[in-house]
Coordinates of C-alpha atoms in Angstrom, one line a residue:
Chain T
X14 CA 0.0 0.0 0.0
X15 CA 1.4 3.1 -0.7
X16 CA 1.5 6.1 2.1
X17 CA -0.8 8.4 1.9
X18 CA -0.2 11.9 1.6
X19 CA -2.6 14.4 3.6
X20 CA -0.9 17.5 2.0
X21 CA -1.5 16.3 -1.3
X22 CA -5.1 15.2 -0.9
X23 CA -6.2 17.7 0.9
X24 CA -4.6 20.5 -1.8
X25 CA -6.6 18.0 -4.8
X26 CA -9.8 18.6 -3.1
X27 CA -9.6 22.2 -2.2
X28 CA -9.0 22.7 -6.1
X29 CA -11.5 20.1 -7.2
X30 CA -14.5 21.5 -5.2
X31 CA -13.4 25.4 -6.1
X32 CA -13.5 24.5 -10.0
X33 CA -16.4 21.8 -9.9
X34 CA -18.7 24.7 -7.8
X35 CA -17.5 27.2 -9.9
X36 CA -18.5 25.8 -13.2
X37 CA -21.3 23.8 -12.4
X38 CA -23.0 25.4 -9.9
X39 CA -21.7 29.1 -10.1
X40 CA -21.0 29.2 -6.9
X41 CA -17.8 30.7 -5.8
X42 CA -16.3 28.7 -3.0
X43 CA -13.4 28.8 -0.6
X44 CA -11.9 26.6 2.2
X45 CA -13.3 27.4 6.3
X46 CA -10.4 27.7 8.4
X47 CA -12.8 27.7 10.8
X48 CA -13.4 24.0 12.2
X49 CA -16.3 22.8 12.9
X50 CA -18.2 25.9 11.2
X51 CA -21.2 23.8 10.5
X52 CA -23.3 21.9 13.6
X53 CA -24.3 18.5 13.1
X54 CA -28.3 20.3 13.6
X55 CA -27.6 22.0 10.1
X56 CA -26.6 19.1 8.1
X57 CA -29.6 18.4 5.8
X58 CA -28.1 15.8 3.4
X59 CA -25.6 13.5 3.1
X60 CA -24.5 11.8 0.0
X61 CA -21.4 9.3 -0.4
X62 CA -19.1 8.6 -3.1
X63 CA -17.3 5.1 -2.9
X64 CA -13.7 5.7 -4.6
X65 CA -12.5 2.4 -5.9
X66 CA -9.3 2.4 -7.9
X67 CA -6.3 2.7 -6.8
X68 CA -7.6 5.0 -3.8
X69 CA -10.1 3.2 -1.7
X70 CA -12.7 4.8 0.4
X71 CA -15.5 7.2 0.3
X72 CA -15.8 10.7 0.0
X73 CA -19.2 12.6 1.5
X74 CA -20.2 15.9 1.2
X75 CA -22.1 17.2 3.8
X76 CA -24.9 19.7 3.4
X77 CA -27.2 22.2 5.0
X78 CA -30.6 23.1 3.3
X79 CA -29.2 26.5 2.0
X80 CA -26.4 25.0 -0.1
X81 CA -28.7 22.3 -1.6
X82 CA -31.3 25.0 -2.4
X83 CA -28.2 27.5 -3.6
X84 CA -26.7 24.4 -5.8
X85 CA -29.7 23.1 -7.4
X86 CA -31.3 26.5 -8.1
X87 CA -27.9 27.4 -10.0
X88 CA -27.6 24.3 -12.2
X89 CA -31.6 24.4 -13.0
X90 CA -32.0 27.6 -13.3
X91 CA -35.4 27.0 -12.0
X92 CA -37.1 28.3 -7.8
X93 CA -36.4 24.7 -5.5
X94 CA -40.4 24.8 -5.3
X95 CA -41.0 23.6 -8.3
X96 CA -38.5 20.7 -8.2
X97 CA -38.8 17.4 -7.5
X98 CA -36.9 15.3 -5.5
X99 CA -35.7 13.1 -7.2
X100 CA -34.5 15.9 -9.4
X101 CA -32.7 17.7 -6.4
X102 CA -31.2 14.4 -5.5
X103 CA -29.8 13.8 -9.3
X104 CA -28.5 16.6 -9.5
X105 CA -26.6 16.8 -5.8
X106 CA -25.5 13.2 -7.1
X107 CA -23.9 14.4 -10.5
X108 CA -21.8 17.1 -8.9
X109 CA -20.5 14.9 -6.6
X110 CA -19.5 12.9 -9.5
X111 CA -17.8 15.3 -11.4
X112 CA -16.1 16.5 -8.3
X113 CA -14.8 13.3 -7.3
X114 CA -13.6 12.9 -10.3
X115 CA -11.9 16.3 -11.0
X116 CA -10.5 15.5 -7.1
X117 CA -8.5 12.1 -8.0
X118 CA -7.1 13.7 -11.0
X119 CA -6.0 16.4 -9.2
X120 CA -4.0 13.8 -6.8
X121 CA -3.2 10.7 -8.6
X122 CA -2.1 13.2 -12.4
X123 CA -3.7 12.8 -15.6
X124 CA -1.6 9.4 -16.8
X125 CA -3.1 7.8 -14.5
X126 CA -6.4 5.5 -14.7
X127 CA -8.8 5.8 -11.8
X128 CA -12.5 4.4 -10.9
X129 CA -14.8 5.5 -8.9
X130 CA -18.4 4.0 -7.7
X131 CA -21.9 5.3 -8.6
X132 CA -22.8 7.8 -5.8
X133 CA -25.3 7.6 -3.4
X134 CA -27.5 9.4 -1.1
X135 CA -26.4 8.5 2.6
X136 CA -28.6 7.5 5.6
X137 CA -27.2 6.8 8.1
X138 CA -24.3 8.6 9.3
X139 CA -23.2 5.5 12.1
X140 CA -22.1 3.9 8.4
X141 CA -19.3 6.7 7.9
X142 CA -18.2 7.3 11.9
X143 CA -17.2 3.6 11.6
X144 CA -14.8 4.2 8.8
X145 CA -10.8 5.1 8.8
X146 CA -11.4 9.5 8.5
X147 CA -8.4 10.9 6.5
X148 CA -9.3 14.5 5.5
X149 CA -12.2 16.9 6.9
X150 CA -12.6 20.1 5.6
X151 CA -15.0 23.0 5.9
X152 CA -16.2 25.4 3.1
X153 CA -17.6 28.1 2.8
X154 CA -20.5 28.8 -0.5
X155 CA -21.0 32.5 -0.8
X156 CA -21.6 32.6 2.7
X157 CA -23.3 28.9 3.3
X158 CA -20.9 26.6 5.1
X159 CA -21.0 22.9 4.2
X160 CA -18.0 20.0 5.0
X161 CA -16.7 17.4 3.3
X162 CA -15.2 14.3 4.2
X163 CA -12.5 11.7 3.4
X164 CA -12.3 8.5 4.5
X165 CA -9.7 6.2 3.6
X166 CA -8.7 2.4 3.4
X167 CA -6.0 2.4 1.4
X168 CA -4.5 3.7 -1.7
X169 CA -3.3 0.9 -3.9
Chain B
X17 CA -24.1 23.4 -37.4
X18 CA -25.0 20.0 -39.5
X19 CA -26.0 17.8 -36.9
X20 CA -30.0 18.5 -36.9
X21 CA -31.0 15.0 -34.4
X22 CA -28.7 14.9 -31.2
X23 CA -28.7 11.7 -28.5
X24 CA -27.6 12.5 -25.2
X25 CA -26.5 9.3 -23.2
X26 CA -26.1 9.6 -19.5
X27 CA -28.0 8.1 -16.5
X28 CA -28.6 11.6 -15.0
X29 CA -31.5 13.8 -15.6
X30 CA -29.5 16.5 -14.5
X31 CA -26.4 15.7 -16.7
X32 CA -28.6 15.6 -19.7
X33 CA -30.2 18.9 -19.2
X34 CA -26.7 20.4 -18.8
X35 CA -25.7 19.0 -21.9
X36 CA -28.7 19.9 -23.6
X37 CA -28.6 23.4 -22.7
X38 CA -24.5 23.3 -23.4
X39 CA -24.9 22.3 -26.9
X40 CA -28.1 24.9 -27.5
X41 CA -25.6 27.5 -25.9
X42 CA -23.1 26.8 -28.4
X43 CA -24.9 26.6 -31.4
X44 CA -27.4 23.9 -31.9
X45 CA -30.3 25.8 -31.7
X46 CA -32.0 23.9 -34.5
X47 CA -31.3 20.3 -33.4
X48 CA -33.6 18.2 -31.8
X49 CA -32.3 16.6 -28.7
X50 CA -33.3 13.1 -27.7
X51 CA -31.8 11.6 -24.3
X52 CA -31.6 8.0 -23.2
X53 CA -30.3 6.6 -19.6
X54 CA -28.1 4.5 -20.4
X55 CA -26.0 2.2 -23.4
X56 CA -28.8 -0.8 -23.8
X57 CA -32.0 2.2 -24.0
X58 CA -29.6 4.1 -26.9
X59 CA -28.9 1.3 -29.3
X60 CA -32.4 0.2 -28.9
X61 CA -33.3 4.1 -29.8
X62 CA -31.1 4.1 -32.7
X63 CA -32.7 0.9 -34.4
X64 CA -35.7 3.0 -35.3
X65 CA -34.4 6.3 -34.9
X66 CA -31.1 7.5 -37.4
X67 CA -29.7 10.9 -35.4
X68 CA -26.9 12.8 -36.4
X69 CA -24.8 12.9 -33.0
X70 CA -24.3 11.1 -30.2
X71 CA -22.9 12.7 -26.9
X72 CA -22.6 9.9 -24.4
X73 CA -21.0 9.4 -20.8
X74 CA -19.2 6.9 -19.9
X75 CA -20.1 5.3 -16.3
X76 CA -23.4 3.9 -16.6
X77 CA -25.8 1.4 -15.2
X78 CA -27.1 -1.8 -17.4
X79 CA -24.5 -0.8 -20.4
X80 CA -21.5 1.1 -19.8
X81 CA -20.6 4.1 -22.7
X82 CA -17.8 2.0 -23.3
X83 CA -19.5 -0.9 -24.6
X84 CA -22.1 1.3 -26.1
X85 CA -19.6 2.9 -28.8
X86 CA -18.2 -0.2 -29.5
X87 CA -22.0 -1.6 -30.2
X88 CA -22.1 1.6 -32.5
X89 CA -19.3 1.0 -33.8
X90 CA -19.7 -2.6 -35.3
X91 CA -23.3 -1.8 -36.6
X92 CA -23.4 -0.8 -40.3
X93 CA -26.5 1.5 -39.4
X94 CA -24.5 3.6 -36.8
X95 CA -20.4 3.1 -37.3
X96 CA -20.4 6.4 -39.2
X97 CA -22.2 8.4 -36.7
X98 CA -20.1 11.1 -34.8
X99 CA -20.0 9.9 -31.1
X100 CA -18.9 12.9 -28.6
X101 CA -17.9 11.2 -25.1
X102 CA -18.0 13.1 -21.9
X103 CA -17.2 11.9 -18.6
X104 CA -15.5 12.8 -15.4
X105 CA -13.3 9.7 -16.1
X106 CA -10.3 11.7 -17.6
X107 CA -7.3 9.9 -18.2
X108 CA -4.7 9.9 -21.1
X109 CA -4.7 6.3 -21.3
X110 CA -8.5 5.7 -21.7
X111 CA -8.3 8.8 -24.2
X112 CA -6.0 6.8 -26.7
X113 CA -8.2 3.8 -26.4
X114 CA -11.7 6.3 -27.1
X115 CA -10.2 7.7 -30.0
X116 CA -8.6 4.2 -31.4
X117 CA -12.4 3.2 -30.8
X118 CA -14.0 5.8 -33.4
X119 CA -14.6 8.4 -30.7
X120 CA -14.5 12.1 -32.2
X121 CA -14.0 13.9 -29.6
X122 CA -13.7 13.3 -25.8
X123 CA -15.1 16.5 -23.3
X124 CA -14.2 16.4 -19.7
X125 CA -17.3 17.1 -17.0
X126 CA -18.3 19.6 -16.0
X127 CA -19.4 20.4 -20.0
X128 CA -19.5 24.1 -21.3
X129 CA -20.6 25.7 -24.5
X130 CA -16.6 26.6 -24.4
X131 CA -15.3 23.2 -24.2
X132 CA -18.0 22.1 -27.1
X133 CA -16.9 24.8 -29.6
X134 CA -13.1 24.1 -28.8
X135 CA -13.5 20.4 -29.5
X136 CA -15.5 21.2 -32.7
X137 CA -12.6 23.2 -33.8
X138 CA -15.4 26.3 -33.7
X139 CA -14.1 29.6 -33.1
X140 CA -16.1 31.5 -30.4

């Protein structure tokens, strides 16, 4: 297994989720320095990426109603009353894709081959506390905090 | 712009629209768009239904994109039709083997009427 390094990651998806919010969502975003800026009440949604190949574990974003509404609103282009939600939840879903994606390219460089799972809206949060955490950081959406999460098994 | 029926492949509804409202942005404001969910419900679309261009992802349920070009590909009916691939799964490996596939051109997620024109070769 090769070591991990935090630096590294943690520089990939500070990029990542700038660009990916940026151009999806119009949002401009920047890290939190301040931890724990978002209280467990104001989390909303959670939904999972499983990474696959050759990093293994998950990565979550963590969000309060504000920054769904902000996100989904943007990419719509339509009021969050008249959507559905199973069209809020695709669309939460595909920019987690895209980010995860634009994330392990930042880390692992363009040469080299990576796969990732389908992602997934989370219910139960007991399933990610019992998992190995690597990185958490806090953003910050045009004034809407919201986190994201790490969690790693190994990186092959 | 010659392409007058457009498929959009990709298991998100949200996806789709982007890509919908990409392509309109950057220029195909007389095509009609038609969208399927995944590989298996865009050949059976194209047995009936001859389009122009297809813009497909590539990570999807029931058939993959992958397997869906090379379906295309070997089908007399649909080898010559354009096939525009975008996907968050950038790498310059899985490039080489897209384009030594047929693809035309490969656009990396998130999509933009930008990134459309500059792999068209269309100056803004």
């Amino acid at each position: 297994m090769n070591k991990i390094n935090k630096q590294a990651l943690s520089e990939a998806l500070v990029k990542a989720v700038m660009v990916t919010f940026a151009d999806m969502a119009f949002l401009d975003v920047v890290p939190n320095t301040e931890e724990n800026s978002l209280g467990k009440g104001e989390i909303h949604q959670i939904i999972g990426l499983p990474l696959l190949d050759p990093v293994l574990g998950n990565l979550y974003l963590f969000l309060p109603k504000d920054c769904k509404r902000a996100i989904v609103e943007n990419i719509h282009g339509r009021p969050w009353e008249e959507l559905s939600i199973e069209e809020i939840d695709d669309c939460l879903l595909e920019l987690l894709n895209v980010l995860g994606g634009n994330f392990l390219e930042n880390y692992l460089g363009r040469d080299r081959k990576y796969n990732i799972s389908f992602p997934e809206v989370i219910f139960d949060d007991q399933e990610i506390e019992s998992r190995s955490l690597c990185l958490e950081l806090y953003f910050d959406a045009e004034g809407i905090p919201f986190k994201i999460l790490v969690t790693l098994e190994a990186v092959i | 712009m010659e392409y007058r029926k457009v498929l959009i492949v990709d298991d998100s509804a949200t996806s789709r629209m982007i890509i919908k409202r990409c392509f309109e942005m950057a220029g195909f404001m007389e095509a009609e768009f038609f969208e399927a969910e995944d590989g298996l419900k865009a050949v059976s679309f194209l047995q009936n239904n001859p389009v122009d261009l297809i813009v497909t992802d590539l990570k999807m349920p029931k058939m993959d994109g992958n397997t869906f070009i090379k379906k295309i590909k070997l089908q007399e009916s649909t080898k010559e039709i354009p096939v525009i691939v975008i996907s968050s799964l950038g790498s310059d490996l899985l490039e080489q083997q897209l384009y030594e596939e047929g693809v035309y051109i490969i656009i990396k997620k998130p999509i933009s009427p930008a990134k459309i024109l500059e792999g068209l070769g269309v100056e803004e």
